[in-house]
Structures are given as structure tokens and as C-alpha cells.
Amino acid sequence: MVGAVNQPTTAGLQDRHALVTGGGSGIGAAIALALVAAGARVTVLGRRLEVVQALASNQPERLHAVGADVADAGQVTTAFASARERFGPLAILVNNAGQAASAPFLKTDAELWRQMIDVNLGGTMLCTQAALPDMLAAGWGRVVNVASTAGLTGYTYVSAYCAAKHGVIGLTRALALELARKGITVNAVCPGYTETEILRESIANVMAKTGRSAEEARAGFAAGNPQGRIVQPEEVADAVRWLCGNAAAAVNGQSIPVCGGEVLK
Ligand code: NAP
């Protein structure tokens, strides 16, 4: 919306329907709750229905749970139909569902490669295609992709994940231009190491492979952040909430690092 200056950062979110993939845990759950707190109605999507249902049961009038694998086109279609039936057309899509498997490149087999690409990049593509018709019809929409600092730079032993997240940022940029005159913005946030299950798995992996203690492994991840700490899910959620509101209407095609300055362009 042109002229959307000096607005509270929640302006434009009241009663909008947002769908957050991977919304039952970690960063996705923090995003879902931040959007609800800003007045939106939110569908949370994940493969484990009981996990998304547990979150939605806290505020059933504002949260709706659907079970689906974002890498499965048929399941995505069914889940988006359920979302529309509950809260109407979609105005906001947060592509947050993701997995981060690690392996040295020569041990990255076709299955691991395909899984990283299908979930992180393919899921983003399928869900965006499922949501866009509603946004185009309304002439207003927000797509926010939860990429990673691994979408902006390289890291050892996560080549498939890095390739997929770089792909998410390429998709973000291309789609932002394609939709720029349609009232729809497309952006990404790029968290550094964030306090979620993915980090706990990474810590366990380092412990198993190096014999380091949990504290040592955690300190290693925190040391990569110039602020010397792990990012909190709510910090990522706050950036996403801002991108979803009217106040960020001019921000388009950007990939915003939320990582204490770990990646400087
Ligand atoms: P998390 O707690 O493991 O959340 C991932 C969520 O995605 C889970 O709720 C999971 O639910 C869902 N999910 C995974 N595969 C899915 C699929 N195929 N279809 C549908 N849902 C799926 O970890 P997180 O850290 O919050 O991750 C959220 C996003 O942040 C991911 O895209 C990740 O790459 C990104 N990220 C995380 C970090 C970090 O350090 N934590 C850093 C940078 C970027 P189900 O298992 O029930 O499907």
C-alpha cells in the first residue's frame, strides 16, 4: 500500500489469513504466535498433525492445524483447501518448513540431496503456487521464506542444504520482481543458528562425531555469531511479522539476515 508511513508494524495484519509451514515447532511456532498476537488468523501446517494440533489448541478461534508434507503436491493441495475452508482466502504465506541434514559432499547420496532440495526448495515452490491465486485475486499478499545464512554463504558438510537455501533466495528474488506490481511482496529471512530442534540435532551430531561435550558444541555454534550467542526463535518471528505488515510494503525481494552480523554483504 503506497503511503503506508508511520504505521504501527502490526498494521495490515488484523484478521488476515496466514499459513505457516512447519508451524508446530521452533521458528515456525514463534512466527505463528507472533502473527496471532498481531491480529491474524493462522493455519499451521506440518507432517505430524498432533504437533500442529497441540499448538492450535491454545487458541482454536485463531489457529487452525493441518497435516501435510510440503514436498507432496497432492497433500499441499488438500491442506490449503482445508485452510481456506477454515479461515478463507490466504493473504500471507510463510514458507518455514525445512530440514538440515549434514554430510561431507562425497557422502551426500542422491536421496539426501533430493530430500534437502524437495523439502526446503520444492516445498517453498509448491506452497507458493498454492497460495498465490488468493493473493492475486485480492491484490494484496505477503510471501516470506525462512531461508538461512546457508542461503547467503557456504558452510562445510551441508552442501545439499546450502544449495537448497541458495535456491530459496533465488526464487525469492525472481518472484519478487514478477509480482512487484500486484500488491504482493516476496522476501526471505536468513537466521543464523537458532535455539530449536535443528540446533539440538546439530549439537548431538557434533558430540557424536567429535567427542565434544554439549556445552563445547553449543559454544562452537555461538562463536560463529559475532554477538557470541544463539539467536532466539522470537527474534526471527519479529522480522517475519514486520515483513508481513503494511509498514514493510516497499521491502521486496530482500533476504534479511537475523544472525548477529554473521554474514555481511
Ligand atoms: P524445527 O523445530 O525442526 O522446525 C522445522 C519444522 O518443519 C517442524 O515443525 C517440522 O514439522 C516441519 N517440517 C519439516 N519437514 C517438513 C515437511 N516435509 N513438510 C511439512 N513440514 C515439515 O526447526 P527450525 O529451526 O524451527 O526450522 C525452521 C526453519 O528455519 C527451517 O526452514 C530451517 O532450515 C530454518 N533455519 C533454522 C536455523 C536453526 O539454527 N534452527 C537456522 C537457519 C535456518 P514435522 O516434522 O511435523 O513435519
PDB file of C-alpha atoms and ligand atoms in Angstrom:
ATOM      1  CA  MET A   1       0.000   0.000   0.000  1.00  0.00           C
ATOM      2  CA  VAL A   2       1.537   3.308  -1.098  1.00  0.00           C
ATOM      3  CA  GLY A   3       1.691   5.897   1.673  1.00  0.00           C
ATOM      4  CA  ALA A   4       1.883   3.338   4.453  1.00  0.00           C
ATOM      5  CA  VAL A   5       4.122   5.526   6.579  1.00  0.00           C
ATOM      6  CA  ASN A   6       4.198   5.989  10.346  1.00  0.00           C
ATOM      7  CA  GLN A   7       2.017   2.945  10.913  1.00  0.00           C
ATOM      8  CA  PRO A   8       2.400   0.514  13.782  1.00  0.00           C
ATOM      9  CA  THR A   9       4.284  -2.534  12.499  1.00  0.00           C
ATOM     10  CA  THR A  10       1.184  -4.697  13.043  1.00  0.00           C
ATOM     11  CA  ALA A  11      -0.960  -2.557  10.683  1.00  0.00           C
ATOM     12  CA  GLY A  12      -2.394  -4.628   7.865  1.00  0.00           C
ATOM     13  CA  LEU A  13      -2.353  -7.900   9.802  1.00  0.00           C
ATOM     14  CA  GLN A  14      -5.729  -7.715  11.538  1.00  0.00           C
ATOM     15  CA  ASP A  15      -7.859 -10.722  10.538  1.00  0.00           C
ATOM     16  CA  ARG A  16      -5.612 -11.619   7.609  1.00  0.00           C
ATOM     17  CA  HIS A  17      -5.302 -15.348   6.992  1.00  0.00           C
ATOM     18  CA  ALA A  18      -1.676 -16.513   7.231  1.00  0.00           C
ATOM     19  CA  LEU A  19      -0.388 -20.039   6.643  1.00  0.00           C
ATOM     20  CA  VAL A  20       2.882 -21.014   8.316  1.00  0.00           C
ATOM     21  CA  THR A  21       4.518 -24.242   7.145  1.00  0.00           C
ATOM     22  CA  GLY A  22       6.433 -26.100   9.833  1.00  0.00           C
ATOM     23  CA  GLY A  23       4.340 -24.011  12.215  1.00  0.00           C
ATOM     24  CA  GLY A  24       4.160 -26.520  15.053  1.00  0.00           C
ATOM     25  CA  SER A  25       7.639 -26.086  16.482  1.00  0.00           C
ATOM     26  CA  GLY A  26      10.710 -23.875  16.700  1.00  0.00           C
ATOM     27  CA  ILE A  27      10.844 -20.796  14.476  1.00  0.00           C
ATOM     28  CA  GLY A  28       7.525 -21.625  12.776  1.00  0.00           C
ATOM     29  CA  ALA A  29       5.624 -21.799  16.075  1.00  0.00           C
ATOM     30  CA  ALA A  30       7.137 -18.471  17.160  1.00  0.00           C
ATOM     31  CA  ILE A  31       6.050 -16.934  13.825  1.00  0.00           C
ATOM     32  CA  ALA A  32       2.516 -18.331  14.137  1.00  0.00           C
ATOM     33  CA  LEU A  33       2.142 -16.916  17.656  1.00  0.00           C
ATOM     34  CA  ALA A  34       3.607 -13.535  16.639  1.00  0.00           C
ATOM     35  CA  LEU A  35       1.125 -13.254  13.757  1.00  0.00           C
ATOM     36  CA  VAL A  36      -1.784 -14.225  16.018  1.00  0.00           C
ATOM     37  CA  ALA A  37      -0.655 -11.626  18.554  1.00  0.00           C
ATOM     38  CA  ALA A  38      -0.724  -9.069  15.715  1.00  0.00           C
ATOM     39  CA  GLY A  39      -4.354  -9.963  14.950  1.00  0.00           C
ATOM     40  CA  ALA A  40      -4.016 -12.531  12.148  1.00  0.00           C
ATOM     41  CA  ARG A  41      -5.734 -15.905  11.866  1.00  0.00           C
ATOM     42  CA  VAL A  42      -3.144 -18.569  11.250  1.00  0.00           C
ATOM     43  CA  THR A  43      -3.141 -22.047   9.738  1.00  0.00           C
ATOM     44  CA  VAL A  44      -0.181 -24.072  10.979  1.00  0.00           C
ATOM     45  CA  LEU A  45       0.981 -26.921   8.716  1.00  0.00           C
ATOM     46  CA  GLY A  46       3.329 -29.810   9.478  1.00  0.00           C
ATOM     47  CA  ARG A  47       3.690 -33.536   8.823  1.00  0.00           C
ATOM     48  CA  ARG A  48       2.975 -34.501  12.453  1.00  0.00           C
ATOM     49  CA  LEU A  49      -0.658 -33.492  12.848  1.00  0.00           C
ATOM     50  CA  GLU A  50      -0.527 -33.938  16.640  1.00  0.00           C
ATOM     51  CA  VAL A  51       2.252 -31.339  16.898  1.00  0.00           C
ATOM     52  CA  VAL A  52       0.396 -28.622  14.969  1.00  0.00           C
ATOM     53  CA  GLN A  53      -2.839 -29.534  16.742  1.00  0.00           C
ATOM     54  CA  ALA A  54      -1.166 -29.107  20.137  1.00  0.00           C
ATOM     55  CA  LEU A  55      -0.168 -25.551  19.220  1.00  0.00           C
ATOM     56  CA  ALA A  56      -3.562 -24.714  17.688  1.00  0.00           C
ATOM     57  CA  SER A  57      -5.441 -25.993  20.745  1.00  0.00           C
ATOM     58  CA  ASN A  58      -4.144 -22.992  22.721  1.00  0.00           C
ATOM     59  CA  GLN A  59      -6.219 -20.535  20.651  1.00  0.00           C
ATOM     60  CA  PRO A  60      -8.651 -22.559  18.485  1.00  0.00           C
ATOM     61  CA  GLU A  61     -10.527 -19.459  17.308  1.00  0.00           C
ATOM     62  CA  ARG A  62      -7.317 -18.008  15.824  1.00  0.00           C
ATOM     63  CA  LEU A  63      -5.230 -21.102  14.979  1.00  0.00           C
ATOM     64  CA  HIS A  64      -6.078 -23.982  12.639  1.00  0.00           C
ATOM     65  CA  ALA A  65      -3.919 -27.125  12.229  1.00  0.00           C
ATOM     66  CA  VAL A  66      -3.399 -29.109   9.023  1.00  0.00           C
ATOM     67  CA  GLY A  67      -1.181 -32.139   8.434  1.00  0.00           C
ATOM     68  CA  ALA A  68       0.825 -32.277   5.198  1.00  0.00           C
ATOM     69  CA  ASP A  69       4.249 -32.884   3.716  1.00  0.00           C
ATOM     70  CA  VAL A  70       5.242 -29.734   1.794  1.00  0.00           C
ATOM     71  CA  ALA A  71       7.160 -31.874  -0.696  1.00  0.00           C
ATOM     72  CA  ASP A  72       3.980 -33.717  -1.732  1.00  0.00           C
ATOM     73  CA  ALA A  73       1.886 -31.743  -4.232  1.00  0.00           C
ATOM     74  CA  GLY A  74      -1.327 -33.665  -3.505  1.00  0.00           C
ATOM     75  CA  GLN A  75      -1.026 -33.187   0.258  1.00  0.00           C
ATOM     76  CA  VAL A  76      -0.319 -29.474  -0.216  1.00  0.00           C
ATOM     77  CA  THR A  77      -3.472 -29.039  -2.333  1.00  0.00           C
ATOM     78  CA  THR A  78      -5.611 -30.813   0.275  1.00  0.00           C
ATOM     79  CA  ALA A  79      -4.081 -28.874   3.175  1.00  0.00           C
ATOM     80  CA  PHE A  80      -4.593 -25.488   1.509  1.00  0.00           C
ATOM     81  CA  ALA A  81      -8.231 -26.389   0.784  1.00  0.00           C
ATOM     82  CA  SER A  82      -8.712 -27.156   4.489  1.00  0.00           C
ATOM     83  CA  ALA A  83      -7.039 -23.860   5.416  1.00  0.00           C
ATOM     84  CA  ARG A  84      -9.353 -21.865   3.119  1.00  0.00           C
ATOM     85  CA  GLU A  85     -12.398 -23.674   4.429  1.00  0.00           C
ATOM     86  CA  ARG A  86     -11.500 -22.655   7.985  1.00  0.00           C
ATOM     87  CA  PHE A  87     -10.282 -19.057   7.602  1.00  0.00           C
ATOM     88  CA  GLY A  88     -10.981 -18.028   3.970  1.00  0.00           C
ATOM     89  CA  PRO A  89      -8.538 -16.891   1.257  1.00  0.00           C
ATOM     90  CA  LEU A  90      -4.850 -16.725   2.080  1.00  0.00           C
ATOM     91  CA  ALA A  91      -3.192 -13.323   2.397  1.00  0.00           C
ATOM     92  CA  ILE A  92       0.137 -14.359   3.937  1.00  0.00           C
ATOM     93  CA  LEU A  93       2.328 -17.398   3.368  1.00  0.00           C
ATOM     94  CA  VAL A  94       5.382 -18.144   5.493  1.00  0.00           C
ATOM     95  CA  ASN A  95       7.441 -20.942   3.934  1.00  0.00           C
ATOM     96  CA  ASN A  96       9.248 -22.066   7.059  1.00  0.00           C
ATOM     97  CA  ALA A  97       9.194 -25.893   6.889  1.00  0.00           C
ATOM     98  CA  GLY A  98      12.719 -27.163   6.479  1.00  0.00           C
ATOM     99  CA  GLN A  99      15.236 -29.839   7.290  1.00  0.00           C
ATOM    100  CA  ALA A 100      19.003 -29.557   7.649  1.00  0.00           C
ATOM    101  CA  ALA A 101      20.801 -32.854   7.091  1.00  0.00           C
ATOM    102  CA  SER A 102      24.597 -32.760   7.110  1.00  0.00           C
ATOM    103  CA  ALA A 103      27.193 -34.933   5.373  1.00  0.00           C
ATOM    104  CA  PRO A 104      30.533 -34.422   3.634  1.00  0.00           C
ATOM    105  CA  PHE A 105      29.895 -33.817  -0.068  1.00  0.00           C
ATOM    106  CA  LEU A 106      31.191 -37.238  -1.198  1.00  0.00           C
ATOM    107  CA  LYS A 107      28.871 -38.914   1.309  1.00  0.00           C
ATOM    108  CA  THR A 108      25.895 -36.846   0.121  1.00  0.00           C
ATOM    109  CA  ASP A 109      23.943 -39.505  -1.741  1.00  0.00           C
ATOM    110  CA  ALA A 110      21.114 -38.897  -4.180  1.00  0.00           C
ATOM    111  CA  GLU A 111      18.500 -39.497  -1.505  1.00  0.00           C
ATOM    112  CA  LEU A 112      19.875 -36.911   0.928  1.00  0.00           C
ATOM    113  CA  TRP A 113      20.349 -34.427  -1.937  1.00  0.00           C
ATOM    114  CA  ARG A 114      16.789 -34.926  -3.175  1.00  0.00           C
ATOM    115  CA  GLN A 115      15.329 -34.663   0.329  1.00  0.00           C
ATOM    116  CA  MET A 116      17.052 -31.341   1.020  1.00  0.00           C
ATOM    117  CA  ILE A 117      16.017 -29.887  -2.344  1.00  0.00           C
ATOM    118  CA  ASP A 118      12.455 -31.298  -2.253  1.00  0.00           C
ATOM    119  CA  VAL A 119      11.616 -30.109   1.274  1.00  0.00           C
ATOM    120  CA  ASN A 120      13.451 -26.784   1.507  1.00  0.00           C
ATOM    121  CA  LEU A 121      13.116 -25.574  -2.094  1.00  0.00           C
ATOM    122  CA  GLY A 122      10.407 -27.730  -3.694  1.00  0.00           C
ATOM    123  CA  GLY A 123       8.108 -27.261  -0.684  1.00  0.00           C
ATOM    124  CA  THR A 124       8.521 -23.491  -0.948  1.00  0.00           C
ATOM    125  CA  MET A 125       7.620 -23.632  -4.633  1.00  0.00           C
ATOM    126  CA  LEU A 126       4.559 -25.882  -4.166  1.00  0.00           C
ATOM    127  CA  CYS A 127       3.124 -23.900  -1.242  1.00  0.00           C
ATOM    128  CA  THR A 128       3.699 -20.576  -3.002  1.00  0.00           C
ATOM    129  CA  GLN A 129       1.874 -21.818  -6.088  1.00  0.00           C
ATOM    130  CA  ALA A 130      -0.965 -22.993  -3.846  1.00  0.00           C
ATOM    131  CA  ALA A 131      -1.303 -19.636  -2.056  1.00  0.00           C
ATOM    132  CA  LEU A 132      -0.718 -17.097  -4.842  1.00  0.00           C
ATOM    133  CA  PRO A 133      -4.114 -17.234  -6.611  1.00  0.00           C
ATOM    134  CA  ASP A 134      -5.822 -15.851  -3.463  1.00  0.00           C
ATOM    135  CA  MET A 135      -3.280 -13.026  -3.187  1.00  0.00           C
ATOM    136  CA  LEU A 136      -3.566 -12.134  -6.872  1.00  0.00           C
ATOM    137  CA  ALA A 137      -7.363 -12.052  -6.614  1.00  0.00           C
ATOM    138  CA  ALA A 138      -7.161  -9.727  -3.584  1.00  0.00           C
ATOM    139  CA  GLY A 139      -4.374  -7.527  -4.972  1.00  0.00           C
ATOM    140  CA  TRP A 140      -2.541  -7.893  -1.639  1.00  0.00           C
ATOM    141  CA  GLY A 141      -0.219 -10.558  -0.353  1.00  0.00           C
ATOM    142  CA  ARG A 142       2.922 -11.407   1.546  1.00  0.00           C
ATOM    143  CA  VAL A 143       5.254 -14.342   0.989  1.00  0.00           C
ATOM    144  CA  VAL A 144       8.080 -14.734   3.486  1.00  0.00           C
ATOM    145  CA  ASN A 145      10.566 -17.559   3.026  1.00  0.00           C
ATOM    146  CA  VAL A 146      12.585 -18.731   6.006  1.00  0.00           C
ATOM    147  CA  ALA A 147      15.896 -19.376   4.277  1.00  0.00           C
ATOM    148  CA  SER A 148      19.134 -19.359   6.303  1.00  0.00           C
ATOM    149  CA  THR A 149      22.555 -17.780   6.413  1.00  0.00           C
ATOM    150  CA  ALA A 150      23.283 -21.009   4.466  1.00  0.00           C
ATOM    151  CA  GLY A 151      21.355 -19.343   1.630  1.00  0.00           C
ATOM    152  CA  LEU A 152      23.833 -16.461   1.598  1.00  0.00           C
ATOM    153  CA  THR A 153      27.171 -18.170   2.103  1.00  0.00           C
ATOM    154  CA  GLY A 154      28.721 -21.615   2.226  1.00  0.00           C
ATOM    155  CA  TYR A 155      29.333 -23.903   5.218  1.00  0.00           C
ATOM    156  CA  THR A 156      31.181 -27.200   5.422  1.00  0.00           C
ATOM    157  CA  TYR A 157      29.304 -30.531   5.380  1.00  0.00           C
ATOM    158  CA  VAL A 158      25.909 -29.083   4.406  1.00  0.00           C
ATOM    159  CA  SER A 159      26.275 -28.722   0.625  1.00  0.00           C
ATOM    160  CA  ALA A 160      22.761 -30.011  -0.169  1.00  0.00           C
ATOM    161  CA  TYR A 161      21.146 -27.765   2.460  1.00  0.00           C
ATOM    162  CA  CYS A 162      23.220 -24.771   1.263  1.00  0.00           C
ATOM    163  CA  ALA A 163      22.243 -25.436  -2.354  1.00  0.00           C
ATOM    164  CA  ALA A 164      18.566 -25.668  -1.418  1.00  0.00           C
ATOM    165  CA  LYS A 165      18.613 -22.476   0.680  1.00  0.00           C
ATOM    166  CA  HIS A 166      20.518 -20.564  -2.029  1.00  0.00           C
ATOM    167  CA  GLY A 167      17.730 -21.765  -4.333  1.00  0.00           C
ATOM    168  CA  VAL A 168      15.105 -20.357  -1.960  1.00  0.00           C
ATOM    169  CA  ILE A 169      16.795 -16.960  -2.159  1.00  0.00           C
ATOM    170  CA  GLY A 170      16.930 -17.134  -5.974  1.00  0.00           C
ATOM    171  CA  LEU A 171      13.219 -17.968  -6.055  1.00  0.00           C
ATOM    172  CA  THR A 172      12.514 -15.094  -3.648  1.00  0.00           C
ATOM    173  CA  ARG A 173      14.280 -12.592  -5.904  1.00  0.00           C
ATOM    174  CA  ALA A 174      12.706 -13.796  -9.158  1.00  0.00           C
ATOM    175  CA  LEU A 175       9.179 -13.957  -7.763  1.00  0.00           C
ATOM    176  CA  ALA A 176       9.503 -10.565  -6.068  1.00  0.00           C
ATOM    177  CA  LEU A 177      10.085  -8.979  -9.488  1.00  0.00           C
ATOM    178  CA  GLU A 178       7.353 -10.997 -11.176  1.00  0.00           C
ATOM    179  CA  LEU A 179       4.762  -9.886  -8.597  1.00  0.00           C
ATOM    180  CA  ALA A 180       6.036  -6.379  -7.868  1.00  0.00           C
ATOM    181  CA  ARG A 181       3.054  -4.614  -9.444  1.00  0.00           C
ATOM    182  CA  LYS A 182       0.447  -6.956  -7.977  1.00  0.00           C
ATOM    183  CA  GLY A 183       0.403  -5.710  -4.377  1.00  0.00           C
ATOM    184  CA  ILE A 184       2.389  -8.751  -3.275  1.00  0.00           C
ATOM    185  CA  THR A 185       5.854  -8.738  -1.720  1.00  0.00           C
ATOM    186  CA  VAL A 186       8.189 -11.720  -1.553  1.00  0.00           C
ATOM    187  CA  ASN A 187      11.068 -11.680   0.926  1.00  0.00           C
ATOM    188  CA  ALA A 188      13.261 -14.048   2.894  1.00  0.00           C
ATOM    189  CA  VAL A 189      14.714 -14.059   6.379  1.00  0.00           C
ATOM    190  CA  CYS A 190      18.045 -15.754   6.956  1.00  0.00           C
ATOM    191  CA  PRO A 191      18.515 -16.934  10.526  1.00  0.00           C
ATOM    192  CA  GLY A 192      21.874 -17.896  11.926  1.00  0.00           C
ATOM    193  CA  TYR A 193      21.989 -20.739  14.458  1.00  0.00           C
ATOM    194  CA  THR A 194      18.696 -20.517  16.322  1.00  0.00           C
ATOM    195  CA  GLU A 195      17.542 -22.235  19.518  1.00  0.00           C
ATOM    196  CA  THR A 196      15.355 -25.033  18.047  1.00  0.00           C
ATOM    197  CA  GLU A 197      15.300 -28.765  17.405  1.00  0.00           C
ATOM    198  CA  ILE A 198      17.555 -28.295  14.352  1.00  0.00           C
ATOM    199  CA  LEU A 199      20.252 -26.794  16.591  1.00  0.00           C
ATOM    200  CA  ARG A 200      19.799 -29.551  19.198  1.00  0.00           C
ATOM    201  CA  GLU A 201      20.287 -32.145  16.440  1.00  0.00           C
ATOM    202  CA  SER A 202      23.383 -30.303  15.176  1.00  0.00           C
ATOM    203  CA  ILE A 203      24.834 -30.268  18.709  1.00  0.00           C
ATOM    204  CA  ALA A 204      24.155 -34.019  19.069  1.00  0.00           C
ATOM    205  CA  ASN A 205      25.826 -34.596  15.692  1.00  0.00           C
ATOM    206  CA  VAL A 206      28.976 -32.686  16.713  1.00  0.00           C
ATOM    207  CA  MET A 207      29.079 -34.568  20.029  1.00  0.00           C
ATOM    208  CA  ALA A 208      28.799 -37.933  18.240  1.00  0.00           C
ATOM    209  CA  LYS A 209      31.393 -37.081  15.584  1.00  0.00           C
ATOM    210  CA  THR A 210      33.976 -35.215  17.691  1.00  0.00           C
ATOM    211  CA  GLY A 211      33.504 -36.396  21.271  1.00  0.00           C
ATOM    212  CA  ARG A 212      32.948 -32.800  22.395  1.00  0.00           C
ATOM    213  CA  SER A 213      30.545 -32.087  25.269  1.00  0.00           C
ATOM    214  CA  ALA A 214      27.172 -30.443  24.634  1.00  0.00           C
ATOM    215  CA  GLU A 215      28.497 -27.190  26.129  1.00  0.00           C
ATOM    216  CA  GLU A 216      31.560 -27.229  23.872  1.00  0.00           C
ATOM    217  CA  ALA A 217      29.473 -27.978  20.788  1.00  0.00           C
ATOM    218  CA  ARG A 218      26.994 -25.218  21.655  1.00  0.00           C
ATOM    219  CA  ALA A 219      29.833 -22.759  22.275  1.00  0.00           C
ATOM    220  CA  GLY A 220      31.202 -23.622  18.834  1.00  0.00           C
ATOM    221  CA  PHE A 221      27.898 -22.675  17.178  1.00  0.00           C
ATOM    222  CA  ALA A 222      27.581 -19.493  19.243  1.00  0.00           C
ATOM    223  CA  ALA A 223      31.138 -18.488  18.322  1.00  0.00           C
ATOM    224  CA  GLY A 224      30.152 -18.238  14.652  1.00  0.00           C
ATOM    225  CA  ASN A 225      27.805 -15.380  15.556  1.00  0.00           C
ATOM    226  CA  PRO A 226      29.693 -12.070  16.094  1.00  0.00           C
ATOM    227  CA  GLN A 227      27.383 -11.431  19.064  1.00  0.00           C
ATOM    228  CA  GLY A 228      28.665 -14.704  20.558  1.00  0.00           C
ATOM    229  CA  ARG A 229      25.223 -16.177  21.115  1.00  0.00           C
ATOM    230  CA  ILE A 230      22.453 -18.310  19.666  1.00  0.00           C
ATOM    231  CA  VAL A 231      19.527 -16.483  18.015  1.00  0.00           C
ATOM    232  CA  GLN A 232      16.100 -16.947  19.656  1.00  0.00           C
ATOM    233  CA  PRO A 233      13.069 -18.045  17.552  1.00  0.00           C
ATOM    234  CA  GLU A 234      11.128 -14.935  18.640  1.00  0.00           C
ATOM    235  CA  GLU A 235      13.802 -12.714  17.083  1.00  0.00           C
ATOM    236  CA  VAL A 236      13.272 -14.374  13.705  1.00  0.00           C
ATOM    237  CA  ALA A 237       9.494 -14.220  14.179  1.00  0.00           C
ATOM    238  CA  ASP A 238       9.602 -10.484  14.815  1.00  0.00           C
ATOM    239  CA  ALA A 239      11.376  -9.858  11.497  1.00  0.00           C
ATOM    240  CA  VAL A 240       8.796 -12.023   9.696  1.00  0.00           C
ATOM    241  CA  ARG A 241       5.889 -10.232  11.379  1.00  0.00           C
ATOM    242  CA  TRP A 242       7.298  -6.878  10.257  1.00  0.00           C
ATOM    243  CA  LEU A 243       7.684  -8.083   6.659  1.00  0.00           C
ATOM    244  CA  CYS A 244       4.025  -9.212   6.705  1.00  0.00           C
ATOM    245  CA  GLY A 245       2.591  -5.823   7.678  1.00  0.00           C
ATOM    246  CA  ASN A 246       1.753  -2.721   5.629  1.00  0.00           C
ATOM    247  CA  ALA A 247       4.770  -0.879   7.020  1.00  0.00           C
ATOM    248  CA  ALA A 248       7.101  -3.125   5.004  1.00  0.00           C
ATOM    249  CA  ALA A 249       5.197  -2.672   1.713  1.00  0.00           C
ATOM    250  CA  ALA A 250       8.273  -1.259  -0.058  1.00  0.00           C
ATOM    251  CA  VAL A 251      10.556  -4.090   1.048  1.00  0.00           C
ATOM    252  CA  ASN A 252      10.606  -6.633  -1.780  1.00  0.00           C
ATOM    253  CA  GLY A 253      12.971  -9.368  -2.917  1.00  0.00           C
ATOM    254  CA  GLN A 254      15.201  -8.961   0.134  1.00  0.00           C
ATOM    255  CA  SER A 255      16.928 -11.637   2.187  1.00  0.00           C
ATOM    256  CA  ILE A 256      17.296 -10.273   5.684  1.00  0.00           C
ATOM    257  CA  PRO A 257      19.942 -11.926   7.868  1.00  0.00           C
ATOM    258  CA  VAL A 258      18.920 -12.450  11.511  1.00  0.00           C
ATOM    259  CA  CYS A 259      22.251 -13.676  12.784  1.00  0.00           C
ATOM    260  CA  GLY A 260      24.071 -11.008  14.779  1.00  0.00           C
ATOM    261  CA  GLY A 261      26.074  -9.904  11.732  1.00  0.00           C
ATOM    262  CA  GLU A 262      27.462 -13.344  10.833  1.00  0.00           C
ATOM    263  CA  VAL A 263      27.020 -12.664   7.116  1.00  0.00           C
ATOM    264  CA  LEU A 264      27.897  -9.198   5.861  1.00  0.00           C
ATOM    265  CA  LYS A 265      27.282  -8.437   2.207  1.00  0.00           C
TER     266      LYS A 265
HETATM  267  P1  NAP B   1      12.289 -27.352  13.691  1.00  0.00           P
HETATM  268  O1  NAP B   1      11.793 -27.020  15.035  1.00  0.00           O
HETATM  269  O2  NAP B   1      12.774 -28.719  13.397  1.00  0.00           O
HETATM  270  O3  NAP B   1      11.141 -26.953  12.668  1.00  0.00           O
HETATM  271  C1  NAP B   1      11.016 -27.472  11.394  1.00  0.00           C
HETATM  272  C2  NAP B   1       9.526 -27.633  11.142  1.00  0.00           C
HETATM  273  O4  NAP B   1       9.340 -28.004   9.785  1.00  0.00           O
HETATM  274  C3  NAP B   1       8.928 -28.722  12.017  1.00  0.00           C
HETATM  275  O5  NAP B   1       7.762 -28.197  12.622  1.00  0.00           O
HETATM  276  C4  NAP B   1       8.594 -29.837  11.047  1.00  0.00           C
HETATM  277  O6  NAP B   1       7.393 -30.479  11.452  1.00  0.00           O
HETATM  278  C5  NAP B   1       8.417 -29.071   9.739  1.00  0.00           C
HETATM  279  N1  NAP B   1       8.757 -29.865   8.569  1.00  0.00           N
HETATM  280  C6  NAP B   1       9.930 -30.495   8.295  1.00  0.00           C
HETATM  281  N2  NAP B   1       9.837 -31.154   7.133  1.00  0.00           N
HETATM  282  C7  NAP B   1       8.575 -30.923   6.669  1.00  0.00           C
HETATM  283  C8  NAP B   1       7.865 -31.336   5.521  1.00  0.00           C
HETATM  284  N3  NAP B   1       8.425 -32.121   4.589  1.00  0.00           N
HETATM  285  N4  NAP B   1       6.582 -30.939   5.368  1.00  0.00           N
HETATM  286  C9  NAP B   1       5.987 -30.160   6.293  1.00  0.00           C
HETATM  287  N5  NAP B   1       6.619 -29.721   7.396  1.00  0.00           N
HETATM  288  C10 NAP B   1       7.889 -30.110   7.573  1.00  0.00           C
HETATM  289  O7  NAP B   1      13.483 -26.387  13.238  1.00  0.00           O
HETATM  290  P2  NAP B   1      13.547 -24.800  12.999  1.00  0.00           P
HETATM  291  O8  NAP B   1      14.928 -24.428  13.336  1.00  0.00           O
HETATM  292  O9  NAP B   1      12.424 -24.100  13.673  1.00  0.00           O
HETATM  293  O10 NAP B   1      13.415 -24.710  11.413  1.00  0.00           O
HETATM  294  C11 NAP B   1      12.545 -23.815  10.769  1.00  0.00           C
HETATM  295  C12 NAP B   1      13.213 -23.248   9.525  1.00  0.00           C
HETATM  296  O11 NAP B   1      14.299 -22.425   9.922  1.00  0.00           O
HETATM  297  C13 NAP B   1      13.782 -24.277   8.564  1.00  0.00           C
HETATM  298  O12 NAP B   1      13.492 -23.932   7.232  1.00  0.00           O
HETATM  299  C14 NAP B   1      15.281 -24.190   8.802  1.00  0.00           C
HETATM  300  O13 NAP B   1      16.025 -24.556   7.676  1.00  0.00           O
HETATM  301  C15 NAP B   1      15.413 -22.708   9.122  1.00  0.00           C
HETATM  302  N6  NAP B   1      16.631 -22.369   9.840  1.00  0.00           N
HETATM  303  C16 NAP B   1      16.882 -22.847  11.088  1.00  0.00           C
HETATM  304  C17 NAP B   1      18.059 -22.497  11.748  1.00  0.00           C
HETATM  305  C18 NAP B   1      18.398 -23.005  13.139  1.00  0.00           C
HETATM  306  O14 NAP B   1      19.568 -22.867  13.557  1.00  0.00           O
HETATM  307  N7  NAP B   1      17.471 -23.551  13.886  1.00  0.00           N
HETATM  308  C19 NAP B   1      18.976 -21.646  11.118  1.00  0.00           C
HETATM  309  C20 NAP B   1      18.686 -21.178   9.850  1.00  0.00           C
HETATM  310  C21 NAP B   1      17.511 -21.535   9.217  1.00  0.00           C
HETATM  311  P3  NAP B   1       7.114 -32.020  11.070  1.00  0.00           P
HETATM  312  O15 NAP B   1       8.367 -32.785  11.403  1.00  0.00           O
HETATM  313  O16 NAP B   1       5.939 -32.381  11.911  1.00  0.00           O
HETATM  314  O17 NAP B   1       6.788 -32.016   9.621  1.00  0.00           O
END
